[in-house]
Amino acid sequence: MSLIEPPDPKAQPLLHVLVEEMRRGGIRAGDPQTFPTYSFLLARLGRPSPHYFAGRRLQKLGLTALNDWTLRHEELPKITALIVSRSSHLPGKGFAESHGHVGDISSWRSWWLQEAARAVSYDWTPFLVSTTYESGSEKNTECKVREGEDEIDIGSIIVMDPPPARIRQSEITVAEVLQWLAAGESEKEILRLHPGLQKEDIRASLVYAAEREMKSAKAATFSTRWLGKFALPEADPEDERLSYLLRRYERSSV
């Protein structure tokens, strides 16, 4: 086997997420229903996006670079075979065409599932490089929130697919957390009433809502000011930050 270089740094975050999902058993070979969708992966990358243009956005955030890498090395399993559409649980048409397969899915389904199975059983460890993803000249810090001296990965806490956005492994939504805080419940009280929640889950919910708000040009100044700076041991129902976030989040979630 020829020496294979790790993929482009732009593809590294996506490769890391895919490998993590395989290691925890979330992806099962031969079962496309367990394959990660575009919107799921964007959420894990800390870049939640509406599903109707999630594919295009993921292409810019490493999907194209990762696919091109496997194209350059025929001996590598085509790991991007694991990434599917939320509605059809099939890979995009561009994936098959980039690997020389055209026509109806029936003509390349067997090849696709074979490559997916190879990807699940393959050892990707030698190609995992610790990098900081950058978009343009700005580092991807928007998906981080400080918890004491540590940083929490929002993409690993907030689950977007299927909507609405909720806390990992629970039925508690981000909107519910915001409503509790806006109603005057303290962080301590929320954690007491909901044993499954953790302190970082509350922080992540606030930052997630702030990040969504930051995408609105009208409120860019507000969210840039407060993103990552929430430390509210005793929430005040009169606090304009919470009320404003709650109103904006509820409108954008309709």
mmCIF file of C-alpha atoms in Angstrom:
data_model
loop_
_atom_site.group_PDB
_atom_site.id
_atom_site.type_symbol
_atom_site.label_atom_id
_atom_site.label_comp_id
_atom_site.label_asym_id
_atom_site.label_seq_id
_atom_site.Cartn_x
_atom_site.Cartn_y
_atom_site.Cartn_z
ATOM 1 C CA MET A 1 0.000 0.000 0.000
ATOM 2 C CA SER A 2 1.340 3.421 -0.901
ATOM 3 C CA LEU A 3 1.859 6.068 1.749
ATOM 4 C CA ILE A 4 -1.357 8.000 2.304
ATOM 5 C CA GLU A 5 -1.295 11.503 3.715
ATOM 6 C CA PRO A 6 -4.016 12.653 6.124
ATOM 7 C CA PRO A 7 -6.881 14.564 4.518
ATOM 8 C CA ASP A 8 -6.902 18.308 4.115
ATOM 9 C CA PRO A 9 -7.251 20.180 7.467
ATOM 10 C CA LYS A 10 -10.643 21.414 6.289
ATOM 11 C CA ALA A 11 -11.855 17.801 6.175
ATOM 12 C CA GLN A 12 -10.484 16.831 9.585
ATOM 13 C CA PRO A 13 -13.433 17.950 11.769
ATOM 14 C CA LEU A 14 -15.885 16.007 9.612
ATOM 15 C CA LEU A 15 -13.650 12.926 9.635
ATOM 16 C CA HIS A 16 -13.404 13.138 13.426
ATOM 17 C CA VAL A 17 -17.197 13.299 13.810
ATOM 18 C CA LEU A 18 -17.768 10.337 11.483
ATOM 19 C CA VAL A 19 -15.165 8.225 13.292
ATOM 20 C CA GLU A 20 -16.664 9.127 16.683
ATOM 21 C CA GLU A 21 -20.113 8.052 15.495
ATOM 22 C CA MET A 22 -18.728 4.737 14.238
ATOM 23 C CA ARG A 23 -16.828 4.095 17.472
ATOM 24 C CA ARG A 24 -19.896 4.623 19.637
ATOM 25 C CA GLY A 25 -21.905 2.243 17.443
ATOM 26 C CA GLY A 26 -24.224 4.884 16.020
ATOM 27 C CA ILE A 27 -23.542 3.776 12.436
ATOM 28 C CA ARG A 28 -24.288 0.211 11.413
ATOM 29 C CA ALA A 29 -23.023 -1.253 8.144
ATOM 30 C CA GLY A 30 -25.848 -2.226 5.815
ATOM 31 C CA ASP A 31 -28.417 -0.061 7.610
ATOM 32 C CA PRO A 32 -28.730 3.349 5.885
ATOM 33 C CA GLN A 33 -31.287 4.395 8.509
ATOM 34 C CA THR A 34 -28.354 4.722 10.930
ATOM 35 C CA PHE A 35 -26.167 6.707 8.533
ATOM 36 C CA PRO A 36 -25.646 10.342 9.611
ATOM 37 C CA THR A 37 -27.504 13.032 7.691
ATOM 38 C CA TYR A 38 -26.131 16.342 6.460
ATOM 39 C CA SER A 39 -28.017 18.316 9.103
ATOM 40 C CA PHE A 40 -26.962 15.937 11.894
ATOM 41 C CA LEU A 41 -23.290 16.338 10.981
ATOM 42 C CA LEU A 42 -23.605 20.117 10.762
ATOM 43 C CA ALA A 43 -25.042 20.145 14.269
ATOM 44 C CA ARG A 44 -22.171 17.983 15.510
ATOM 45 C CA LEU A 45 -19.743 20.415 13.888
ATOM 46 C CA GLY A 46 -21.382 23.263 15.753
ATOM 47 C CA ARG A 47 -22.899 24.685 12.573
ATOM 48 C CA PRO A 48 -26.629 23.825 12.775
ATOM 49 C CA SER A 49 -28.454 24.542 9.553
ATOM 50 C CA PRO A 50 -31.943 24.024 8.048
ATOM 51 C CA HIS A 51 -32.054 20.634 6.352
ATOM 52 C CA TYR A 52 -33.083 22.017 2.963
ATOM 53 C CA PHE A 53 -29.632 23.457 2.268
ATOM 54 C CA ALA A 54 -27.589 21.382 4.717
ATOM 55 C CA GLY A 55 -25.935 19.401 1.927
ATOM 56 C CA ARG A 56 -24.452 22.447 0.239
ATOM 57 C CA ARG A 57 -23.230 23.864 3.528
ATOM 58 C CA LEU A 58 -21.584 20.598 4.543
ATOM 59 C CA GLN A 59 -19.782 20.513 1.202
ATOM 60 C CA LYS A 60 -18.086 23.767 2.164
ATOM 61 C CA LEU A 61 -17.309 22.500 5.648
ATOM 62 C CA GLY A 62 -15.272 19.486 4.635
ATOM 63 C CA LEU A 63 -17.497 17.076 2.702
ATOM 64 C CA THR A 64 -16.004 17.921 -0.690
ATOM 65 C CA ALA A 65 -12.445 17.866 0.684
ATOM 66 C CA LEU A 66 -13.009 14.503 2.388
ATOM 67 C CA ASN A 67 -14.557 12.973 -0.732
ATOM 68 C CA ASP A 68 -11.725 14.282 -2.926
ATOM 69 C CA TRP A 69 -9.204 12.731 -0.542
ATOM 70 C CA THR A 70 -10.730 9.267 -0.938
ATOM 71 C CA LEU A 71 -10.812 9.803 -4.708
ATOM 72 C CA ARG A 72 -7.055 10.367 -4.746
ATOM 73 C CA HIS A 73 -6.469 7.045 -2.952
ATOM 74 C CA GLU A 74 -8.325 4.133 -4.493
ATOM 75 C CA GLU A 75 -7.406 1.809 -1.618
ATOM 76 C CA LEU A 76 -9.324 3.936 0.883
ATOM 77 C CA PRO A 77 -12.969 3.123 1.639
ATOM 78 C CA LYS A 78 -15.246 5.921 0.466
ATOM 79 C CA ILE A 79 -16.199 7.172 3.906
ATOM 80 C CA THR A 80 -18.504 9.837 2.484
ATOM 81 C CA ALA A 81 -20.786 6.946 1.440
ATOM 82 C CA LEU A 82 -21.994 7.108 5.049
ATOM 83 C CA ILE A 83 -23.442 10.619 4.663
ATOM 84 C CA VAL A 84 -27.040 10.655 3.489
ATOM 85 C CA SER A 85 -30.031 12.875 2.908
ATOM 86 C CA ARG A 86 -32.468 13.218 5.773
ATOM 87 C CA SER A 87 -35.484 12.517 3.573
ATOM 88 C CA SER A 88 -34.268 9.617 1.441
ATOM 89 C CA HIS A 89 -31.405 8.142 3.510
ATOM 90 C CA LEU A 90 -29.412 8.007 0.289
ATOM 91 C CA PRO A 91 -26.167 9.792 -0.581
ATOM 92 C CA GLY A 92 -26.353 12.776 -2.881
ATOM 93 C CA LYS A 93 -26.230 12.328 -6.638
ATOM 94 C CA GLY A 94 -22.902 14.155 -6.721
ATOM 95 C CA PHE A 95 -21.294 11.504 -4.518
ATOM 96 C CA ALA A 96 -22.021 8.664 -6.940
ATOM 97 C CA GLU A 97 -21.081 10.701 -10.009
ATOM 98 C CA SER A 98 -17.759 11.765 -8.481
ATOM 99 C CA HIS A 99 -16.853 8.075 -8.210
ATOM 100 C CA GLY A 100 -17.892 7.268 -11.770
ATOM 101 C CA HIS A 101 -21.402 5.951 -11.096
ATOM 102 C CA VAL A 102 -24.282 7.426 -13.055
ATOM 103 C CA GLY A 103 -27.895 6.497 -13.522
ATOM 104 C CA ASP A 104 -30.512 5.262 -11.103
ATOM 105 C CA ILE A 105 -29.620 4.220 -7.545
ATOM 106 C CA SER A 106 -30.342 0.597 -8.471
ATOM 107 C CA SER A 107 -27.225 0.577 -10.663
ATOM 108 C CA TRP A 108 -24.839 1.563 -7.866
ATOM 109 C CA ARG A 109 -26.635 0.723 -4.622
ATOM 110 C CA SER A 110 -24.622 -2.453 -4.103
ATOM 111 C CA TRP A 111 -21.315 -0.575 -4.579
ATOM 112 C CA TRP A 112 -22.461 2.209 -2.236
ATOM 113 C CA LEU A 113 -23.370 -0.173 0.609
ATOM 114 C CA GLN A 114 -20.142 -2.091 0.096
ATOM 115 C CA GLU A 115 -18.100 1.095 0.448
ATOM 116 C CA ALA A 116 -20.104 2.094 3.514
ATOM 117 C CA ALA A 117 -19.400 -1.294 5.110
ATOM 118 C CA ARG A 118 -15.697 -0.959 4.322
ATOM 119 C CA ALA A 119 -15.668 2.497 5.908
ATOM 120 C CA VAL A 120 -17.285 1.224 9.119
ATOM 121 C CA SER A 121 -14.738 -1.570 9.560
ATOM 122 C CA TYR A 122 -11.689 0.493 8.521
ATOM 123 C CA ASP A 123 -9.154 1.871 11.020
ATOM 124 C CA TRP A 124 -9.109 5.640 10.429
ATOM 125 C CA THR A 125 -6.915 6.391 13.441
ATOM 126 C CA PRO A 126 -3.700 7.112 11.467
ATOM 127 C CA PHE A 127 -5.457 9.918 9.593
ATOM 128 C CA LEU A 128 -6.973 11.748 12.557
ATOM 129 C CA VAL A 129 -5.039 14.951 13.081
ATOM 130 C CA SER A 130 -5.905 17.454 15.801
ATOM 131 C CA THR A 131 -6.654 20.732 14.044
ATOM 132 C CA THR A 132 -8.639 23.920 14.542
ATOM 133 C CA TYR A 133 -11.136 24.423 11.775
ATOM 134 C CA GLU A 134 -11.057 27.863 10.177
ATOM 135 C CA SER A 135 -13.629 29.448 7.908
ATOM 136 C CA GLY A 136 -11.977 32.199 5.895
ATOM 137 C CA SER A 137 -9.804 34.035 8.377
ATOM 138 C CA GLU A 138 -12.025 33.339 11.392
ATOM 139 C CA LYS A 139 -11.559 30.361 13.667
ATOM 140 C CA ASN A 140 -14.569 28.271 14.486
ATOM 141 C CA THR A 141 -15.074 29.414 18.064
ATOM 142 C CA GLU A 142 -18.792 30.013 17.800
ATOM 143 C CA CYS A 143 -19.596 26.478 18.890
ATOM 144 C CA LYS A 144 -17.684 26.797 22.178
ATOM 145 C CA VAL A 145 -18.838 28.024 25.562
ATOM 146 C CA ARG A 146 -16.583 28.503 28.560
ATOM 147 C CA GLU A 147 -17.350 26.488 31.688
ATOM 148 C CA GLY A 148 -14.817 27.629 34.297
ATOM 149 C CA GLU A 149 -11.454 27.053 32.646
ATOM 150 C CA ASP A 150 -12.775 24.554 30.097
ATOM 151 C CA GLU A 151 -14.609 24.892 26.803
ATOM 152 C CA ILE A 152 -17.730 22.911 25.972
ATOM 153 C CA ASP A 153 -18.426 21.688 22.451
ATOM 154 C CA ILE A 154 -21.979 22.830 21.675
ATOM 155 C CA GLY A 155 -22.241 20.374 18.774
ATOM 156 C CA SER A 156 -21.811 17.454 21.183
ATOM 157 C CA ILE A 157 -24.585 18.717 23.495
ATOM 158 C CA ILE A 158 -27.294 20.150 21.247
ATOM 159 C CA VAL A 159 -28.968 17.704 18.842
ATOM 160 C CA MET A 160 -30.711 19.218 15.819
ATOM 161 C CA ASP A 161 -31.866 16.166 13.875
ATOM 162 C CA PRO A 162 -34.739 15.594 14.126
ATOM 163 C CA PRO A 163 -35.963 19.026 15.229
ATOM 164 C CA PRO A 164 -36.675 20.767 17.503
ATOM 165 C CA ALA A 165 -33.214 21.344 18.960
ATOM 166 C CA ARG A 166 -32.865 19.407 22.193
ATOM 167 C CA ILE A 167 -30.350 18.326 24.800
ATOM 168 C CA ARG A 168 -28.394 15.151 24.014
ATOM 169 C CA GLN A 169 -30.050 11.885 24.998
ATOM 170 C CA SER A 170 -33.145 13.595 26.404
ATOM 171 C CA GLU A 171 -36.510 14.993 25.386
ATOM 172 C CA ILE A 172 -35.723 18.419 26.872
ATOM 173 C CA THR A 173 -35.636 21.085 24.191
ATOM 174 C CA VAL A 174 -33.515 24.221 24.048
ATOM 175 C CA ALA A 175 -36.697 26.301 24.073
ATOM 176 C CA GLU A 176 -37.792 24.694 27.346
ATOM 177 C CA VAL A 177 -34.477 25.549 29.014
ATOM 178 C CA LEU A 178 -34.807 29.160 27.882
ATOM 179 C CA GLN A 179 -38.389 29.309 29.135
ATOM 180 C CA TRP A 180 -37.397 28.025 32.581
ATOM 181 C CA LEU A 181 -34.662 30.624 32.886
ATOM 182 C CA ALA A 182 -36.863 33.416 31.606
ATOM 183 C CA ALA A 183 -39.526 32.375 34.157
ATOM 184 C CA GLY A 184 -37.074 33.013 36.967
ATOM 185 C CA GLU A 185 -35.893 29.497 37.784
ATOM 186 C CA SER A 186 -32.285 29.426 38.904
ATOM 187 C CA GLU A 187 -29.730 27.117 37.382
ATOM 188 C CA LYS A 188 -29.600 25.190 40.663
ATOM 189 C CA GLU A 189 -33.383 24.763 40.700
ATOM 190 C CA ILE A 190 -33.494 23.581 37.088
ATOM 191 C CA LEU A 191 -30.829 20.963 37.768
ATOM 192 C CA ARG A 192 -32.720 19.788 40.876
ATOM 193 C CA LEU A 193 -36.014 19.430 39.011
ATOM 194 C CA HIS A 194 -34.423 17.752 35.982
ATOM 195 C CA PRO A 195 -31.756 15.288 37.230
ATOM 196 C CA GLY A 196 -30.726 14.332 33.710
ATOM 197 C CA LEU A 197 -29.537 17.856 32.939
ATOM 198 C CA GLN A 198 -26.035 19.109 33.596
ATOM 199 C CA LYS A 199 -24.707 22.605 34.128
ATOM 200 C CA GLU A 200 -23.061 22.681 30.701
ATOM 201 C CA ASP A 201 -26.387 21.759 29.069
ATOM 202 C CA ILE A 202 -27.911 25.018 30.315
ATOM 203 C CA ARG A 203 -24.897 27.022 29.184
ATOM 204 C CA ALA A 204 -24.964 25.290 25.799
ATOM 205 C CA SER A 205 -28.656 26.082 25.332
ATOM 206 C CA LEU A 206 -28.024 29.774 25.938
ATOM 207 C CA VAL A 207 -25.084 29.901 23.568
ATOM 208 C CA TYR A 208 -26.935 27.896 20.924
ATOM 209 C CA ALA A 209 -29.792 30.412 21.021
ATOM 210 C CA ALA A 210 -27.318 33.298 20.939
ATOM 211 C CA GLU A 211 -25.547 31.756 17.947
ATOM 212 C CA ARG A 212 -28.827 31.473 16.051
ATOM 213 C CA GLU A 213 -29.532 35.084 16.877
ATOM 214 C CA MET A 214 -26.082 36.080 15.666
ATOM 215 C CA LYS A 215 -27.024 34.896 12.189
ATOM 216 C CA SER A 216 -29.552 37.697 12.012
ATOM 217 C CA ALA A 217 -27.900 40.860 10.708
ATOM 218 C CA LYS A 218 -30.219 42.990 12.813
ATOM 219 C CA ALA A 219 -28.999 41.468 16.047
ATOM 220 C CA ALA A 220 -25.331 40.815 15.258
ATOM 221 C CA THR A 221 -24.141 43.398 17.781
ATOM 222 C CA PHE A 222 -26.270 41.922 20.563
ATOM 223 C CA SER A 223 -25.176 38.336 20.132
ATOM 224 C CA THR A 224 -21.495 39.167 19.592
ATOM 225 C CA ARG A 225 -21.574 40.993 22.894
ATOM 226 C CA TRP A 226 -23.162 38.168 24.886
ATOM 227 C CA LEU A 227 -22.079 34.974 23.086
ATOM 228 C CA GLY A 228 -20.109 32.784 25.503
ATOM 229 C CA LYS A 229 -20.526 35.247 28.403
ATOM 230 C CA PHE A 230 -23.600 33.859 30.106
ATOM 231 C CA ALA A 231 -23.028 33.101 33.785
ATOM 232 C CA LEU A 232 -26.438 33.298 35.468
ATOM 233 C CA PRO A 233 -26.482 31.406 38.773
ATOM 234 C CA GLU A 234 -29.747 33.193 39.646
ATOM 235 C CA ALA A 235 -31.819 33.944 36.536
ATOM 236 C CA ASP A 236 -33.856 37.139 36.658
ATOM 237 C CA PRO A 237 -37.203 37.061 34.784
ATOM 238 C CA GLU A 238 -36.755 40.771 34.118
ATOM 239 C CA ASP A 239 -33.379 40.197 32.489
ATOM 240 C CA GLU A 240 -33.754 41.605 28.961
ATOM 241 C CA ARG A 241 -31.094 39.256 27.603
ATOM 242 C CA LEU A 242 -33.176 36.179 28.377
ATOM 243 C CA SER A 243 -36.494 37.655 27.310
ATOM 244 C CA TYR A 244 -35.023 38.873 24.045
ATOM 245 C CA LEU A 245 -33.373 35.539 23.290
ATOM 246 C CA LEU A 246 -36.547 33.641 24.091
ATOM 247 C CA ARG A 247 -38.687 35.782 21.787
ATOM 248 C CA ARG A 248 -36.204 35.508 18.926
ATOM 249 C CA TYR A 249 -35.678 31.767 19.355
ATOM 250 C CA GLU A 250 -39.380 30.967 19.448
ATOM 251 C CA ARG A 251 -40.003 32.966 16.251
ATOM 252 C CA SER A 252 -37.146 31.290 14.388
ATOM 253 C CA SER A 253 -38.298 27.823 15.440
ATOM 254 C CA VAL A 254 -41.839 28.136 14.028
#
